[in-house]
Amino acid sequence: MAKGSISSLFYLFTRKRTTFSNLKSLLFNHSLTSSSHSQFHHPFRPFSTHLLNPRCITSFSQSLTLYGDRTLPTRPFSTAGEDGGAATDEDSQFEKGIGNFEVGTKVSDDVCDLSENGVVLDYGNDECYSNIVDSVECSNSSISCTSNDNRDDDELEDFTHVASKDPVELYGELKSVEKGVKLARAEVDVLTDVFDYFAKSGWASNQALAIYIGLSFFPTAAHKFRNFFRKRCSADVAKYLISLGPCDVAVRFLFPVFVEFCLVNFPDEIKRFRDMVKSADLTKPHTWFPFARAMKRKIIYHCGPTNSGKTYNALQRFMEAKKGIYCSPLRLLAMEVFDKVNAKGVYCSLLTGQEKKHVPFANHVACTVEMASTQELYEVAIVDEIQMMADPYRGYAWTRALLGLKADEIHLCGDPSVLDIVRKICQDTGDELCEQHYERFKPLVVEAKTLLGNLENIRSGDCVVAFSRREIFEVKLAIEKTTNHRCCVIYGALPPETRRQQANLFNDQSNEYDVLVASDAVGMSLNLNIRRVIFNNLSKYNGDKILPVPASQVKQIAGRAGRRGCLYLDGLATTLHLDYLDYLIECLKQPFDHVTRAGLFPFYEQVELFAGQFSNLTFSQLLEKFGENCRLDGSYFLCRHDHIKKIANMLERIQGLSLDDRFNFCFAPVNVRDPKAMYHLLKFAAAFGQKVPVSIAMGMPKCSARNDSELLDLESRHQVLSSYLWLSNHFDEEKFPFVKKAEAMASNIAHLLSQSLIKANWKPESRNRGKPKAVNSEEEQTEPRSEFILKTEKKDDGYSRPQSPVKLSPETA
Ligand SMILES: Nc1ncnc2c1ncn2[C@@H]1O[C@H](COP(=O)(O)OP(=O)(O)OP(=O)(O)O)[C@@H](O)[C@H]1O
């Protein structure tokens, strides 16, 4: 008997007694020793790569170096959504992958015909296949013999001529064969095991990604391949595989033939998966703006701390230019620039998500950064607060502006934290970068005495900074109770008009409102007559836990004191309590962070392209899948979009919305933690979906707030109107015919809010019971009430004294 046959029989004898798990451990042992038999079984053959993606070649050659090692090669690209960790858990990956791609899968005729063509053996159907697998899985007997990997050399037939066969040639031979060799049932069982092993191979499925066989489609492809192969394979090839048994060596022998098979038989599936991968490709974002790339742009980075004249200088160039755009992080700032520039005789329009104020003959526009046009040509563009490109939620808007603005000169204003990343981006875009470094006009002095925990030490021109709405009103109440000072308040949930009114009230020296109590919303660019910034505390709730306020933010806020042009010579910064002083000093001493990645988010067109690959996913699932599958360069991160998914989920059951509509609705500015705002958004979307004019469906309060819940109600109502106006600007205006009414209502409510704040002297309530509304910047956050109270010390005056962040978090100790 030939050596090969002996070894086959030997294998066949043992396989029936092998449990599936033992088979796995056997294979594990086998793979550890596989290098030893590679020398006589399978001189590793290069397979045809002329049709393959270069990635395939790279990853395949990587795998060569790992040959005989159990480590799986690095996946060529991120497909976490499909395999969820294929490299580490082959079985679970196999389970996960099965069937997902089956929907709509079209197998070419050649493959479909196989079942009717030249059937030699009778177990090519799925039932038989699963029975065979089951029989292996159900067997409980343990292994009592060694695997074929441990056989003596002289037991083995020489299969070098098979092992070294060119895969294209081998595939050609298989294709041309009418009828394969007739095998005994036991031999067929072995072959089935070999192909079963192949179908479950993490290595093979991973490598197949390089020819765009997705992980979910891989089992189907492997199954078709098995049918094809088994019915057409020649005696020597069959014997060779039987002699190998189910092992990595067999997988590596089969894989190149499998590649040829897939390229011929699954062009549609390959194209579909390639399109999906391509559509989730966010690499090289600078190439998304070919017109901007065709321009010779000069980037001027005005780089320095707060109050150093960066924006002032950039605005000088803006006003000199024939045509300019100013991109602001906040509506409020866009409005300020709009007013300032027009006051200087330079016609300038205003464009924010909520309002369009077109000034006749204006060539300039002040807009919020998300609204910046990448179509228009400008002489000068300003992108203010450029460090926001690292913002986890909104960073993409700054990145887009930097990459896409078509302007001869682009002035970036911001701190140095994103300087490195801007340098890198300019290298990619080929733009000239010119750095202008600035120093603060006035020194910032830290008052070591602090307020010793006593708000009676408040002085005129002080700004107390607190990090939640509740705290702001508590502090205001305490100051007004214990001193003769009156307080203005500024926080993110207030409409820009109200914030502006409060800022003017504070800046105006002729009234009694000489103290400001504000959230970190005060940190961005507002020009305020602040003598001293006092941190009420230096910890804030980040939506998950209470953490120390980051040093960059502390600097930005403290920097508001003593701005050029204000009444006070020096800028002072201190804390309410001595406990915080060290942390404040530490923050102010710290150099700026060096951010290495900028935010990115796909355009609608990219999401639409991606959506084309999946017919049955909801928009939220689509975003999830995109997030899992997208590829990014090392210089970028995908911006967080939890709030978008939240809205997407809420709108899921609304009929009549296209993908485009959903995308737009999900970007509407709404506090996802405000049930009233969410409810109205849902109503707007429902009406829009029914193709009826979207009405505001909300009454107008008659008077200013008399308590905190009425104040909260006004804030919510303003936000609903703000969403309505935003939607009217992002959809066909005919669908939102009550714009004028919404504008009037919003303006009235902003006025009522201003009036309410002047007399507000009540204890703060929370919007959601147990979850007080935080007011930190534009991105509102909430904090768990119970946790917060737990971490504060109640004082006799009813004012809560928070603990030092150093005590709250060991990270800062
Ligand atoms: N050359 C100047 N002449 C007159 N006023 C100036 C000059 N430079 C700056 N200012 C004023 O100084 C204040 C701070 O300037 P600016 O807003 O440009 O600083 P910044 O560095 O951009 O600060 P931030 O980062 O906080 O916005 C502004 O009120 C501005 O009008």
Short mmCIF file of C-alpha atoms in Angstrom, two decimals, residues 10-172:
data_model
loop_
_atom_site.label_atom_id
_atom_site.label_comp_id
_atom_site.label_asym_id
_atom_site.label_seq_id
_atom_site.Cartn_x
_atom_site.Cartn_y
_atom_site.Cartn_z
CA PHE A 10 -4.34 5.92 9.89
CA TYR A 11 -5.97 9.30 9.96
CA LEU A 12 -9.37 7.91 9.05
CA PHE A 13 -9.14 5.40 11.83
CA THR A 14 -8.49 8.08 14.41
CA ARG A 15 -10.80 10.84 13.22
CA LYS A 16 -14.02 9.19 14.26
CA ARG A 17 -12.82 9.06 17.79
CA THR A 18 -11.84 12.66 17.87
CA THR A 19 -14.10 15.08 19.63
CA PHE A 20 -14.43 18.46 18.12
CA SER A 21 -12.70 20.18 20.99
CA ASN A 22 -9.96 17.64 21.01
CA LEU A 23 -9.61 18.13 17.34
CA LYS A 24 -9.04 21.75 18.08
CA SER A 25 -6.38 21.05 20.63
CA LEU A 26 -4.85 18.61 18.23
CA LEU A 27 -4.72 21.31 15.64
CA PHE A 28 -3.25 23.68 18.11
CA ASN A 29 -0.46 21.26 18.81
CA HIS A 30 -0.21 20.68 15.17
CA SER A 31 0.20 24.30 14.37
CA LEU A 32 2.93 24.64 16.93
CA THR A 33 4.85 21.90 15.21
CA SER A 34 3.78 22.55 11.68
CA SER A 35 7.07 24.05 10.67
CA SER A 36 8.65 20.65 11.11
CA HIS A 37 6.62 18.98 8.41
CA SER A 38 6.50 21.89 6.09
CA GLN A 39 9.75 20.69 4.66
CA PHE A 40 8.34 17.55 3.19
CA HIS A 41 4.65 18.27 2.70
CA HIS A 42 4.22 21.66 1.35
CA PRO A 43 6.98 23.73 -0.02
CA PHE A 44 5.02 26.96 0.31
CA ARG A 45 3.95 28.12 -3.07
CA PRO A 46 3.40 31.63 -4.13
CA PHE A 47 -0.10 31.99 -5.48
CA SER A 48 -1.26 34.17 -8.27
CA THR A 49 -1.49 37.71 -7.06
CA HIS A 50 -1.85 39.47 -10.33
CA LEU A 51 -5.51 40.17 -9.68
CA LEU A 52 -5.20 41.02 -6.07
CA ASN A 53 -5.20 44.21 -4.16
CA PRO A 54 -1.65 45.10 -3.09
CA ARG A 55 -2.86 44.82 0.51
CA CYS A 56 -3.34 41.16 -0.09
CA ILE A 57 0.24 40.76 -1.10
CA THR A 58 1.43 42.61 1.95
CA SER A 59 -0.69 40.70 4.36
CA PHE A 60 0.08 37.44 2.69
CA SER A 61 3.77 38.01 2.89
CA GLN A 62 3.29 38.96 6.53
CA SER A 63 1.68 35.65 7.07
CA LEU A 64 4.61 33.89 5.52
CA THR A 65 6.83 35.12 8.25
CA LEU A 66 4.34 33.82 10.76
CA TYR A 67 4.09 30.46 9.17
CA GLY A 68 4.06 27.71 11.69
CA ASP A 69 3.29 30.22 14.38
CA ARG A 70 -0.11 30.38 15.97
CA THR A 71 -0.23 34.12 15.86
CA LEU A 72 -2.62 35.32 13.23
CA PRO A 73 -1.51 38.10 10.95
CA THR A 74 -2.68 41.61 11.62
CA ARG A 75 -5.93 42.29 9.85
CA PRO A 76 -5.41 44.33 6.76
CA PHE A 77 -8.13 46.78 7.68
CA SER A 78 -10.62 47.42 10.38
CA THR A 79 -13.70 45.30 10.07
CA ALA A 80 -14.46 45.04 13.72
CA GLY A 81 -18.15 45.24 13.01
CA GLU A 82 -17.99 42.14 10.96
CA ASP A 83 -15.75 39.90 12.89
CA GLY A 84 -15.58 41.37 16.34
CA GLY A 85 -12.10 40.10 16.89
CA ALA A 86 -11.57 37.45 14.29
CA ALA A 87 -7.92 37.18 14.95
CA THR A 88 -8.39 35.90 18.45
CA ASP A 89 -11.48 33.77 18.32
CA GLU A 90 -11.93 31.85 15.17
CA ASP A 91 -15.04 30.00 16.23
CA SER A 92 -17.05 32.94 17.41
CA GLN A 93 -16.04 34.78 14.31
CA PHE A 94 -17.29 31.93 12.23
CA GLU A 95 -20.58 31.87 14.07
CA LYS A 96 -20.99 35.59 13.69
CA GLY A 97 -20.09 35.69 10.09
CA ILE A 98 -22.48 33.01 8.87
CA GLY A 99 -25.47 34.16 6.99
CA ASN A 100 -25.12 37.91 7.33
CA PHE A 101 -24.10 38.32 3.78
CA GLU A 102 -26.45 35.74 2.43
CA VAL A 103 -29.23 38.21 1.79
CA GLY A 104 -29.16 39.06 -1.85
CA THR A 105 -26.04 37.03 -2.49
CA LYS A 106 -25.81 36.06 -6.09
CA VAL A 107 -23.55 33.20 -6.91
CA SER A 108 -22.40 33.01 -10.46
CA ASP A 109 -23.91 30.38 -12.69
CA ASP A 110 -20.76 28.40 -12.77
CA VAL A 111 -21.02 27.74 -9.09
CA CYS A 112 -24.75 27.12 -9.06
CA ASP A 113 -24.41 24.57 -11.78
CA LEU A 114 -22.03 22.56 -9.76
CA SER A 115 -24.69 20.65 -7.93
CA GLU A 116 -26.01 19.35 -11.20
CA ASN A 117 -22.66 18.82 -12.82
CA GLY A 118 -20.75 15.60 -12.67
CA VAL A 119 -21.76 14.63 -9.17
CA VAL A 120 -19.46 11.90 -8.07
CA LEU A 121 -20.26 11.79 -4.42
CA ASP A 122 -23.57 12.10 -2.86
CA TYR A 123 -23.02 14.42 0.03
CA GLY A 124 -22.69 17.75 -1.58
CA ASN A 125 -25.86 19.09 -0.06
CA ASP A 126 -26.14 21.13 3.08
CA GLU A 127 -28.00 18.55 5.10
CA CYS A 128 -25.37 15.98 4.57
CA TYR A 129 -22.74 18.58 5.33
CA SER A 130 -24.30 19.54 8.61
CA ASN A 131 -24.78 15.90 9.55
CA ILE A 132 -21.13 15.30 9.06
CA VAL A 133 -20.21 18.30 11.13
CA ASP A 134 -22.65 17.25 13.83
CA SER A 135 -21.21 13.82 14.00
CA VAL A 136 -17.83 15.31 14.66
CA GLU A 137 -19.16 17.73 17.22
CA CYS A 138 -21.25 15.17 19.07
CA SER A 139 -18.59 12.55 19.46
CA ASN A 140 -17.37 12.40 23.01
CA SER A 141 -14.50 10.04 22.73
CA SER A 142 -11.11 11.42 23.35
CA ILE A 143 -8.06 11.22 21.19
CA SER A 144 -6.05 8.13 21.68
CA CYS A 145 -3.58 8.53 18.93
CA THR A 146 -1.25 11.06 17.48
CA SER A 147 -2.21 13.25 14.59
CA ASN A 148 -0.99 12.78 11.11
CA ASP A 149 1.42 15.61 11.83
CA ASN A 150 3.54 13.28 13.87
CA ARG A 151 3.93 10.59 11.27
CA ASP A 152 7.28 9.32 10.12
CA ASP A 153 8.65 10.61 6.87
CA ASP A 154 8.79 7.17 5.29
CA GLU A 155 5.07 6.65 5.92
CA LEU A 156 4.31 9.47 3.59
CA GLU A 157 3.85 9.58 -0.08
CA ASP A 158 5.72 12.34 -1.83
CA PHE A 159 3.16 15.00 -2.77
CA THR A 160 5.66 17.68 -3.67
CA HIS A 161 4.31 17.86 -7.21
CA VAL A 162 0.83 18.61 -5.83
CA ALA A 163 1.95 20.96 -3.10
CA SER A 164 4.05 23.00 -5.46
CA LYS A 165 1.43 23.32 -8.16
CA ASP A 166 0.62 26.82 -9.31
CA PRO A 167 -2.80 27.70 -7.87
CA VAL A 168 -4.01 29.31 -11.09
CA GLU A 169 -3.04 26.16 -12.93
CA LEU A 170 -4.64 23.98 -10.29
CA TYR A 171 -7.80 26.03 -10.39
CA GLY A 172 -7.83 25.75 -14.19
#
